[in-house]
Amino acid sequence: MNNLPIPAPEALAHSQCLHQALFDEISGAGGWLSFARFMEQLLYAPGLGYYTAGARKFGAAGDFVTAPEMTALFGQALARQAAQVMAASAPVVLEVGAGSGRLAADLLLTLEQAGSLPERYYILDLSADLRQRQQQTMATSAPHLLNRVEWLDRLPEAFTGVVIANELLDAMPAHVIAWREDAIYERGVSVDGAGIFTWSERPANGALLAAADEIDKQCSLPPGFESEISLAARSWAAEWGHRLTKGALLLIDYGFPRREFYHQQRGRGTLMCHYRHHAHPDPFFLPGLQDVTVHVDFTAIIAAAHPAGLNLLGYTSQGQFLLNCGILDRLQEIPNGTPEYIRAAGAVGKLLMPHEMGELFKVIAIGRGLDETLCGFANGDQSRRL
Ligand SMILES: C[S@@+](CC[C@H](N)C(=O)[O-])C[C@H]1O[C@@H](n2cnc3c(N)ncnc32)[C@H](O)[C@@H]1O
C-alpha cells in the first residue's frame, strides 16, 4: 500500500475521526463487530462515511469511474429500456443511489427528445452530500427539467413505473463468511493491542448461517473458502415485493450468478476497495477515504424477490443489454472523426468489451405485471441462468 497517493492532512484527520468512531463501536460491542456493520459505517456513518461525507468519489479526480460518468451514451441507451417499461406501467422513474446525478440528467434529456418524459423522476440516495451534487448536476445540465425531479427520504410505500439503480447493490453492506472444516464462521473486525483493526471469527448463526449453509450445499465449497453474503442486498430486493404495484427494477452491477460467485477459483471472495483509481482488497486502509464494495450474487437477488411476488424479466451482460438498447446507433449519431466521437467510441468500447465492463457487469430486470419482452434482453445469448 506504500505506493498509493498520500491524502491531504484534513482528509487524514477525517479518516482518523472515523477510525476512532469504529474503534469505540467495537469496544462498546465487546471487542468484535460484524464486517457488515463495519462496512456500513465505513460507507455511511453520518458525516464520516465515504458516501456520507464530502469525498470526491466519482470521476478522474475521485476514486473510481462508473458507466454514467464515462459517457452520456450509457444513459441514452438505458432510456430506451426505461421508456418501454414506463409505456407498459406508468411514466414515473425512481433512481436509487444516483451518485453525481449524471445518469438522471442523461436519462431525462434523452426521454425528452424521444417524447417519453416521465411525469416524475424520483431520486433516493442515502447520502445528503450526493443529493446536493445531484441537484447541482440537474441545475447545470437540464435546468428546465429540474421541476420534475423529486428527492425522497425513503422507498415509497407503493410504486408503479421503472426503478433504476446502477452500482447500488455492490455498495450495500455485506457479511464475510469462512467455510471451515469444523463449522461456518462469520468474519468480523476486532482491534489488536496496537489499536489496529484485525479480522477475527465467530461461529455464524441465524439467517446468515442458513444462507451460508445453503450456498455450501449448492456449490460444494472446499474447506477454507472465504466469501461474502449481502443480506442487505437481498432484503432490499425483497422489499419491492410489496412496494412495486406494476413495472420493473433495472439493476446494473458487477457480479455473477451464484455458481460463479462461489466458484472454487474465487476462494478469497470479491471484497474490493477503490482509492484514487487503485483497486486493492484491504478494507482497513484509510477508513472513510476509499470505496469498499463486494460483487453481486444475482442468484440471491432473484431468489429474494421471487417469493416476494416479483418475476425475473431479464438477465444478461451489460454489453449485450447496451447493444440491444441501440448504443451503437447512438454512437453513430455523433459526427465521425470528431474529438467527441473519439472520446465516446473509447467509452463505448469499455462498456461493451467482454474483458472490460461488458461481461463482468450484468443487468437484471425484476418486475410485476409486464408481459412483453423487454428490449434490452431481446437478443443475444438466452442461455444465461441464475
Ligand atoms: C457506487 S455509487 C453509484 C452511483 C451512481 N449510480 C453511478 O453509477 O455513478 C452507490 C450509490 O448508492 C447510494 N446508496 C447506497 N445504498 C443505498 C440505499 N440503500 N439507498 C439509497 N442509496 C444508496 C450511495 O450513496 C451512492 O450514491
Coordinates of C-alpha atoms and ligand atoms in Angstrom, one line a residue:
M1 CA 0.0 0.0 0.0
N2 CA 3.1 2.2 0.1
N3 CA 2.7 3.3 -3.4
L4 CA -0.8 4.8 -3.0
P5 CA -1.2 8.6 -3.0
I6 CA -1.0 10.2 0.4
P7 CA -4.2 12.1 1.4
A8 CA -4.2 15.8 2.4
P9 CA -3.8 16.5 6.1
E10 CA -7.5 17.3 6.5
A11 CA -8.6 14.1 4.8
L12 CA -6.3 12.2 7.0
A13 CA -7.8 13.9 10.1
H14 CA -11.3 13.0 8.8
S15 CA -10.2 9.4 8.4
Q16 CA -8.8 9.3 11.9
C17 CA -12.2 10.5 13.3
L18 CA -13.9 7.6 11.6
H19 CA -11.2 5.2 12.8
Q20 CA -11.9 6.4 16.4
A21 CA -15.7 6.1 15.9
L22 CA -15.2 2.5 14.7
F23 CA -12.7 1.7 17.5
D24 CA -15.3 3.0 20.0
E25 CA -18.1 1.0 18.5
I26 CA -16.0 -2.2 18.5
S27 CA -15.1 -1.6 22.2
G28 CA -18.7 -0.9 23.1
A29 CA -19.8 -4.1 21.4
G30 CA -17.4 -6.2 23.5
G31 CA -14.4 -6.3 21.1
W32 CA -16.0 -7.6 17.9
L33 CA -18.1 -6.1 15.1
S34 CA -19.7 -7.9 12.2
F35 CA -18.0 -6.9 8.9
A36 CA -21.4 -5.9 7.5
R37 CA -21.8 -3.3 10.3
F38 CA -18.1 -2.2 9.9
M39 CA -18.7 -1.7 6.1
E40 CA -21.9 0.1 6.7
Q41 CA -20.1 2.6 9.0
L42 CA -17.1 2.9 6.6
L43 CA -19.5 4.0 3.8
Y44 CA -22.5 5.6 5.6
A45 CA -21.6 6.7 9.2
P46 CA -23.3 10.1 9.5
G47 CA -20.9 12.9 8.5
L48 CA -17.9 10.5 8.4
G49 CA -18.6 7.6 5.9
Y50 CA -17.2 7.5 2.4
Y51 CA -20.6 8.3 0.8
T52 CA -22.0 10.5 3.6
A53 CA -19.0 12.9 3.9
G54 CA -17.5 15.1 1.2
A55 CA -15.0 12.9 -0.6
R56 CA -15.0 13.5 -4.4
K57 CA -15.7 9.8 -5.2
F58 CA -16.6 9.7 -8.9
G59 CA -14.6 10.7 -12.0
A60 CA -11.0 11.4 -12.8
A61 CA -10.4 13.4 -9.6
G62 CA -12.1 10.8 -7.5
D63 CA -11.5 7.1 -6.7
F64 CA -13.4 5.3 -9.5
V65 CA -15.4 5.9 -12.6
T66 CA -18.9 4.5 -13.2
A67 CA -20.6 3.9 -16.5
P68 CA -22.8 7.1 -16.5
E69 CA -19.6 9.2 -15.7
M70 CA -17.9 7.7 -18.8
T71 CA -20.3 8.7 -21.4
A72 CA -23.9 10.1 -21.9
L73 CA -24.5 7.2 -24.3
F74 CA -24.9 4.8 -21.3
G75 CA -27.9 6.8 -20.1
Q76 CA -29.2 7.3 -23.7
A77 CA -29.2 3.5 -24.3
L78 CA -30.8 2.8 -20.9
A79 CA -33.5 5.4 -21.7
R80 CA -34.9 3.1 -24.4
Q81 CA -35.5 0.3 -21.9
A82 CA -36.9 2.8 -19.3
A83 CA -39.3 4.2 -21.9
Q84 CA -40.6 0.7 -22.7
V85 CA -41.3 -0.1 -19.0
M86 CA -42.9 3.3 -18.5
A87 CA -45.2 2.8 -21.5
A88 CA -46.3 -0.5 -20.1
S89 CA -46.8 0.8 -16.5
A90 CA -46.7 4.5 -15.7
P91 CA -44.5 7.5 -16.7
V92 CA -42.5 7.5 -13.5
V93 CA -38.8 6.8 -12.7
L94 CA -37.2 6.2 -9.4
E95 CA -33.5 6.1 -9.4
V96 CA -31.9 4.7 -6.2
G97 CA -28.3 5.6 -5.4
A98 CA -28.0 8.3 -8.1
G99 CA -24.3 9.2 -7.4
S100 CA -23.4 12.6 -9.0
G101 CA -26.8 12.8 -10.8
R102 CA -25.2 12.3 -14.2
L103 CA -27.4 9.4 -15.2
A104 CA -30.6 11.2 -14.1
A105 CA -29.7 14.2 -16.3
D106 CA -28.8 12.0 -19.3
L107 CA -31.9 9.9 -19.0
L108 CA -34.2 12.8 -18.7
L109 CA -32.7 14.7 -21.6
T110 CA -33.0 11.6 -23.8
L111 CA -36.5 10.8 -22.7
E112 CA -37.5 14.4 -23.5
Q113 CA -36.0 14.1 -27.0
A114 CA -37.9 10.8 -27.5
G115 CA -41.2 12.3 -26.4
S116 CA -41.3 10.0 -23.3
L117 CA -40.6 12.3 -20.5
P118 CA -41.6 10.9 -17.1
E119 CA -44.1 12.9 -15.1
R120 CA -41.9 12.5 -12.1
Y121 CA -38.3 11.4 -11.7
Y122 CA -37.7 10.4 -8.1
I123 CA -34.2 10.1 -6.6
L124 CA -33.4 8.3 -3.4
D125 CA -29.9 8.4 -2.1
L126 CA -28.6 7.7 1.4
S127 CA -26.0 10.4 1.0
A128 CA -27.1 14.1 1.7
D129 CA -23.8 15.2 0.2
L130 CA -24.6 13.4 -3.0
R131 CA -28.1 14.7 -3.0
Q132 CA -26.7 18.2 -3.2
R133 CA -24.4 17.2 -6.0
Q134 CA -27.3 15.6 -7.9
Q135 CA -29.2 18.9 -7.6
Q136 CA -26.2 20.8 -9.0
T137 CA -25.9 18.4 -11.9
M138 CA -29.6 18.7 -12.8
A139 CA -29.4 22.5 -12.4
T140 CA -26.5 22.7 -14.8
S141 CA -27.3 20.0 -17.3
A142 CA -31.1 20.0 -17.5
P143 CA -32.4 23.1 -15.6
H144 CA -35.7 23.1 -17.5
L145 CA -36.4 19.5 -16.2
L146 CA -35.5 20.1 -12.6
N147 CA -39.1 20.7 -11.6
R148 CA -39.8 17.0 -12.5
V149 CA -37.2 15.7 -10.1
E150 CA -38.1 15.0 -6.5
W151 CA -35.8 13.6 -3.8
L152 CA -37.2 11.0 -1.5
D153 CA -36.1 10.1 2.0
R154 CA -37.2 6.5 1.9
L155 CA -38.6 3.9 -0.5
P156 CA -42.2 4.7 -1.5
E157 CA -44.9 2.5 0.0
A158 CA -46.4 1.8 -3.4
F159 CA -44.7 2.5 -6.8
T160 CA -45.7 2.0 -10.4
G161 CA -43.1 2.7 -13.1
V162 CA -39.4 1.9 -13.6
V163 CA -36.8 1.7 -10.8
I164 CA -33.2 2.2 -11.9
A165 CA -30.1 1.5 -9.9
N166 CA -26.5 1.5 -11.3
E167 CA -23.9 0.1 -8.9
L168 CA -26.2 0.3 -5.9
L169 CA -26.2 -3.3 -4.7
D170 CA -22.4 -3.5 -4.6
A171 CA -22.4 -0.6 -2.2
M172 CA -24.6 -2.4 0.3
P173 CA -23.0 -3.8 3.4
A174 CA -22.0 -7.5 3.2
H175 CA -21.1 -10.2 5.8
V176 CA -17.9 -12.0 5.3
I177 CA -18.0 -15.8 5.8
A178 CA -15.4 -18.5 6.2
W179 CA -16.5 -22.1 5.5
R180 CA -14.0 -24.1 7.6
E181 CA -13.6 -27.8 8.2
D182 CA -15.4 -27.8 11.6
A183 CA -18.0 -25.1 11.1
I184 CA -19.1 -22.0 9.2
Y185 CA -17.7 -18.7 10.7
E186 CA -18.6 -15.1 10.3
R187 CA -15.5 -12.9 9.9
G188 CA -15.7 -9.7 11.8
V189 CA -13.4 -6.9 13.0
S190 CA -11.5 -6.6 16.3
V191 CA -8.7 -4.2 17.4
D192 CA -5.3 -5.5 18.4
G193 CA -3.1 -4.3 21.2
A194 CA -1.6 -1.6 18.9
G195 CA -5.1 -0.2 18.1
I196 CA -5.0 -1.7 14.6
F197 CA -8.1 -3.3 13.0
T198 CA -7.8 -7.1 12.6
W199 CA -10.0 -9.8 11.2
S200 CA -11.4 -12.3 13.8
E201 CA -14.0 -15.0 13.5
R202 CA -17.1 -16.2 15.4
P203 CA -19.4 -19.1 14.6
A204 CA -22.1 -17.8 12.2
N205 CA -25.7 -18.0 13.3
G206 CA -29.3 -17.2 12.4
A207 CA -30.2 -16.1 8.9
L208 CA -26.6 -15.8 8.0
L209 CA -25.8 -19.3 8.9
A210 CA -28.8 -20.6 7.0
A211 CA -27.7 -18.6 3.9
A212 CA -24.1 -19.8 4.2
D213 CA -25.3 -23.4 4.6
E214 CA -27.5 -23.2 1.5
I215 CA -24.6 -21.9 -0.6
D216 CA -22.3 -24.6 0.7
K217 CA -24.9 -27.3 -0.3
Q218 CA -25.4 -25.7 -3.8
C219 CA -21.7 -25.0 -4.5
S220 CA -19.8 -27.7 -2.6
L221 CA -17.3 -25.3 -1.2
P222 CA -13.8 -26.5 -0.3
P223 CA -12.8 -26.0 3.4
G224 CA -11.2 -22.6 3.9
F225 CA -13.3 -20.9 1.3
E226 CA -14.0 -17.3 2.2
S227 CA -16.5 -15.0 0.5
E228 CA -19.4 -12.6 1.2
I229 CA -23.1 -12.7 1.6
S230 CA -25.1 -9.5 1.4
L231 CA -28.3 -9.9 3.4
A232 CA -28.9 -6.2 2.9
A233 CA -29.0 -6.5 -0.9
R234 CA -31.3 -9.5 -0.6
S235 CA -33.7 -7.7 1.7
W236 CA -33.7 -4.6 -0.5
A237 CA -34.7 -6.7 -3.5
A238 CA -37.4 -8.5 -1.4
E239 CA -38.8 -5.1 -0.1
W240 CA -40.1 -4.4 -3.6
G241 CA -42.4 -7.4 -3.4
H242 CA -44.9 -5.3 -1.5
R243 CA -43.9 -1.9 -3.0
L244 CA -43.9 -2.4 -6.7
T245 CA -47.5 -2.4 -8.0
K246 CA -46.6 -2.6 -11.7
G247 CA -43.4 -2.1 -13.6
A248 CA -39.7 -3.2 -13.3
L249 CA -36.5 -2.7 -11.5
L250 CA -33.5 -2.4 -13.7
L251 CA -30.4 -3.2 -11.7
I252 CA -26.9 -2.9 -13.2
D253 CA -23.9 -4.1 -11.3
Y254 CA -20.8 -6.2 -11.4
G255 CA -21.3 -9.7 -10.2
F256 CA -22.1 -13.3 -11.2
P257 CA -24.7 -16.0 -10.9
R258 CA -24.2 -18.0 -7.7
R259 CA -22.2 -20.9 -9.2
E260 CA -19.6 -18.4 -10.5
F261 CA -19.7 -16.1 -7.5
Y262 CA -18.8 -19.0 -5.2
H263 CA -16.6 -20.8 -7.7
Q264 CA -13.6 -22.6 -6.2
Q265 CA -11.2 -20.2 -8.0
R266 CA -12.7 -17.3 -6.1
G267 CA -11.9 -18.6 -2.7
R268 CA -10.8 -15.3 -1.2
G269 CA -14.1 -13.6 -2.1
T270 CA -14.8 -10.4 -4.0
L271 CA -14.3 -7.6 -1.4
M272 CA -12.6 -4.8 -3.2
C273 CA -11.6 -1.2 -2.3
H274 CA -11.1 1.7 -4.6
Y275 CA -8.8 4.6 -3.7
R276 CA -7.8 7.2 -6.3
H277 CA -8.2 4.6 -9.1
H278 CA -6.2 1.9 -7.3
A279 CA -8.1 -1.3 -6.5
H280 CA -6.9 -3.4 -3.5
P281 CA -8.6 -5.8 -1.0
D282 CA -7.8 -4.0 2.3
P283 CA -11.0 -2.5 3.9
F284 CA -9.0 -1.3 6.9
F285 CA -7.0 1.2 4.8
L286 CA -7.8 4.9 5.4
P287 CA -11.4 4.5 6.7
G288 CA -13.8 6.9 5.0
L289 CA -11.4 7.8 2.2
Q290 CA -11.9 4.8 0.0
D291 CA -14.9 3.0 -1.5
V292 CA -15.5 -0.6 -0.3
T293 CA -17.5 -2.9 -2.4
V294 CA -18.5 -6.5 -3.0
H295 CA -19.7 -8.1 -6.2
V296 CA -23.4 -9.1 -6.5
D297 CA -24.7 -12.6 -6.3
F298 CA -27.5 -12.2 -8.8
T299 CA -29.0 -15.6 -7.9
A300 CA -29.6 -14.3 -4.4
I301 CA -31.3 -11.2 -5.7
I302 CA -33.9 -13.0 -7.8
A303 CA -34.2 -15.7 -5.0
A304 CA -35.2 -13.0 -2.6
A305 CA -37.5 -11.1 -5.0
H306 CA -39.4 -14.1 -6.4
P307 CA -41.0 -15.3 -3.2
A308 CA -42.0 -11.7 -2.6
G309 CA -44.1 -11.9 -5.7
L310 CA -41.8 -10.5 -8.4
N311 CA -40.7 -12.1 -11.6
L312 CA -37.4 -12.3 -13.4
L313 CA -38.0 -10.3 -16.6
G314 CA -34.4 -10.5 -18.0
Y315 CA -30.8 -11.1 -17.1
T316 CA -27.9 -10.5 -19.4
S317 CA -24.4 -8.9 -19.6
Q318 CA -24.1 -5.2 -19.7
G319 CA -22.5 -5.4 -23.1
Q320 CA -25.5 -7.3 -24.6
F321 CA -28.0 -5.1 -22.9
L322 CA -26.5 -1.9 -24.2
L323 CA -26.2 -3.3 -27.7
N324 CA -29.9 -4.4 -27.6
C325 CA -30.8 -0.8 -26.4
G326 CA -29.1 0.6 -29.5
I327 CA -25.9 2.2 -28.0
L328 CA -24.1 1.8 -31.3
D329 CA -26.8 3.7 -33.2
R330 CA -26.4 6.4 -30.6
L331 CA -22.7 6.5 -31.2
Q332 CA -23.2 6.8 -35.0
E333 CA -25.2 10.0 -34.4
I334 CA -22.0 11.7 -33.3
P335 CA -20.1 13.1 -36.3
N336 CA -17.4 10.6 -37.2
G337 CA -13.8 11.6 -36.5
T338 CA -14.6 14.5 -34.2
P339 CA -12.9 14.6 -30.8
E340 CA -16.4 13.9 -29.3
Y341 CA -16.8 10.8 -31.4
I342 CA -13.3 9.5 -30.5
R343 CA -14.0 10.0 -26.8
A344 CA -17.4 8.4 -27.0
A345 CA -16.2 5.5 -29.0
G346 CA -13.5 4.8 -26.4
A347 CA -16.0 4.8 -23.6
V348 CA -18.5 2.6 -25.5
G349 CA -15.6 0.2 -26.1
K350 CA -15.0 -0.1 -22.4
L351 CA -18.7 -0.5 -21.6
L352 CA -19.1 -3.3 -24.2
M353 CA -15.9 -5.2 -24.4
P354 CA -16.0 -8.6 -22.6
H355 CA -12.6 -8.0 -21.0
E356 CA -13.6 -4.5 -19.7
M357 CA -17.0 -3.9 -18.3
G358 CA -19.1 -5.7 -20.9
E359 CA -19.2 -9.1 -19.3
L360 CA -18.4 -8.5 -15.6
F361 CA -21.3 -6.1 -15.3
K362 CA -24.8 -7.6 -15.6
V363 CA -28.3 -6.2 -16.0
I364 CA -31.2 -7.8 -14.2
A365 CA -34.8 -6.8 -14.7
I366 CA -37.3 -7.9 -12.0
G367 CA -40.9 -6.8 -12.0
R368 CA -44.6 -7.3 -11.9
G369 CA -47.5 -7.0 -14.4
L370 CA -45.4 -6.8 -17.6
D371 CA -46.0 -9.3 -20.3
E372 CA -43.9 -8.1 -23.2
T373 CA -40.2 -9.0 -23.8
L374 CA -38.0 -6.2 -22.6
C375 CA -36.0 -4.7 -25.5
G376 CA -32.7 -4.8 -23.5
F377 CA -32.9 -8.6 -23.2
A378 CA -34.5 -9.4 -26.6
N379 CA -31.3 -10.6 -28.5
G380 CA -28.2 -12.4 -27.6
D381 CA -27.2 -15.4 -25.5
Q382 CA -30.5 -16.6 -24.0
S383 CA -28.9 -19.5 -22.1
R384 CA -27.7 -17.4 -19.1
R385 CA -29.1 -19.0 -16.0
L386 CA -29.3 -17.7 -12.5
Ligands
LIG1 C1 -21.2 3.2 -6.3 S1 -22.3 4.5 -6.1 C2 -23.1 4.5 -7.6 C3 -23.6 5.9 -8.0 C4 -24.3 6.0 -9.4 N1 -25.4 5.2 -9.5 C5 -23.3 5.8 -10.5 O1 -23.4 4.8 -11.2 O2 -22.4 6.7 -10.7 C6 -23.5 3.9 -4.9 C7 -24.6 4.9 -4.6 O3 -25.6 4.3 -3.9 C8 -26.0 5.1 -2.8 N2 -26.7 4.1 -1.8 C9 -26.1 3.0 -1.2 N3 -27.0 2.3 -0.5 C10 -28.2 2.9 -0.7 C11 -29.5 2.7 -0.3 N4 -29.8 1.6 0.5 N5 -30.5 3.5 -0.7 C12 -30.2 4.6 -1.4 N6 -29.0 4.9 -1.9 C13 -28.0 4.1 -1.5 C14 -24.7 5.7 -2.4 O4 -25.0 6.9 -1.6 C15 -24.2 6.1 -3.8 O5 -24.8 7.3 -4.3

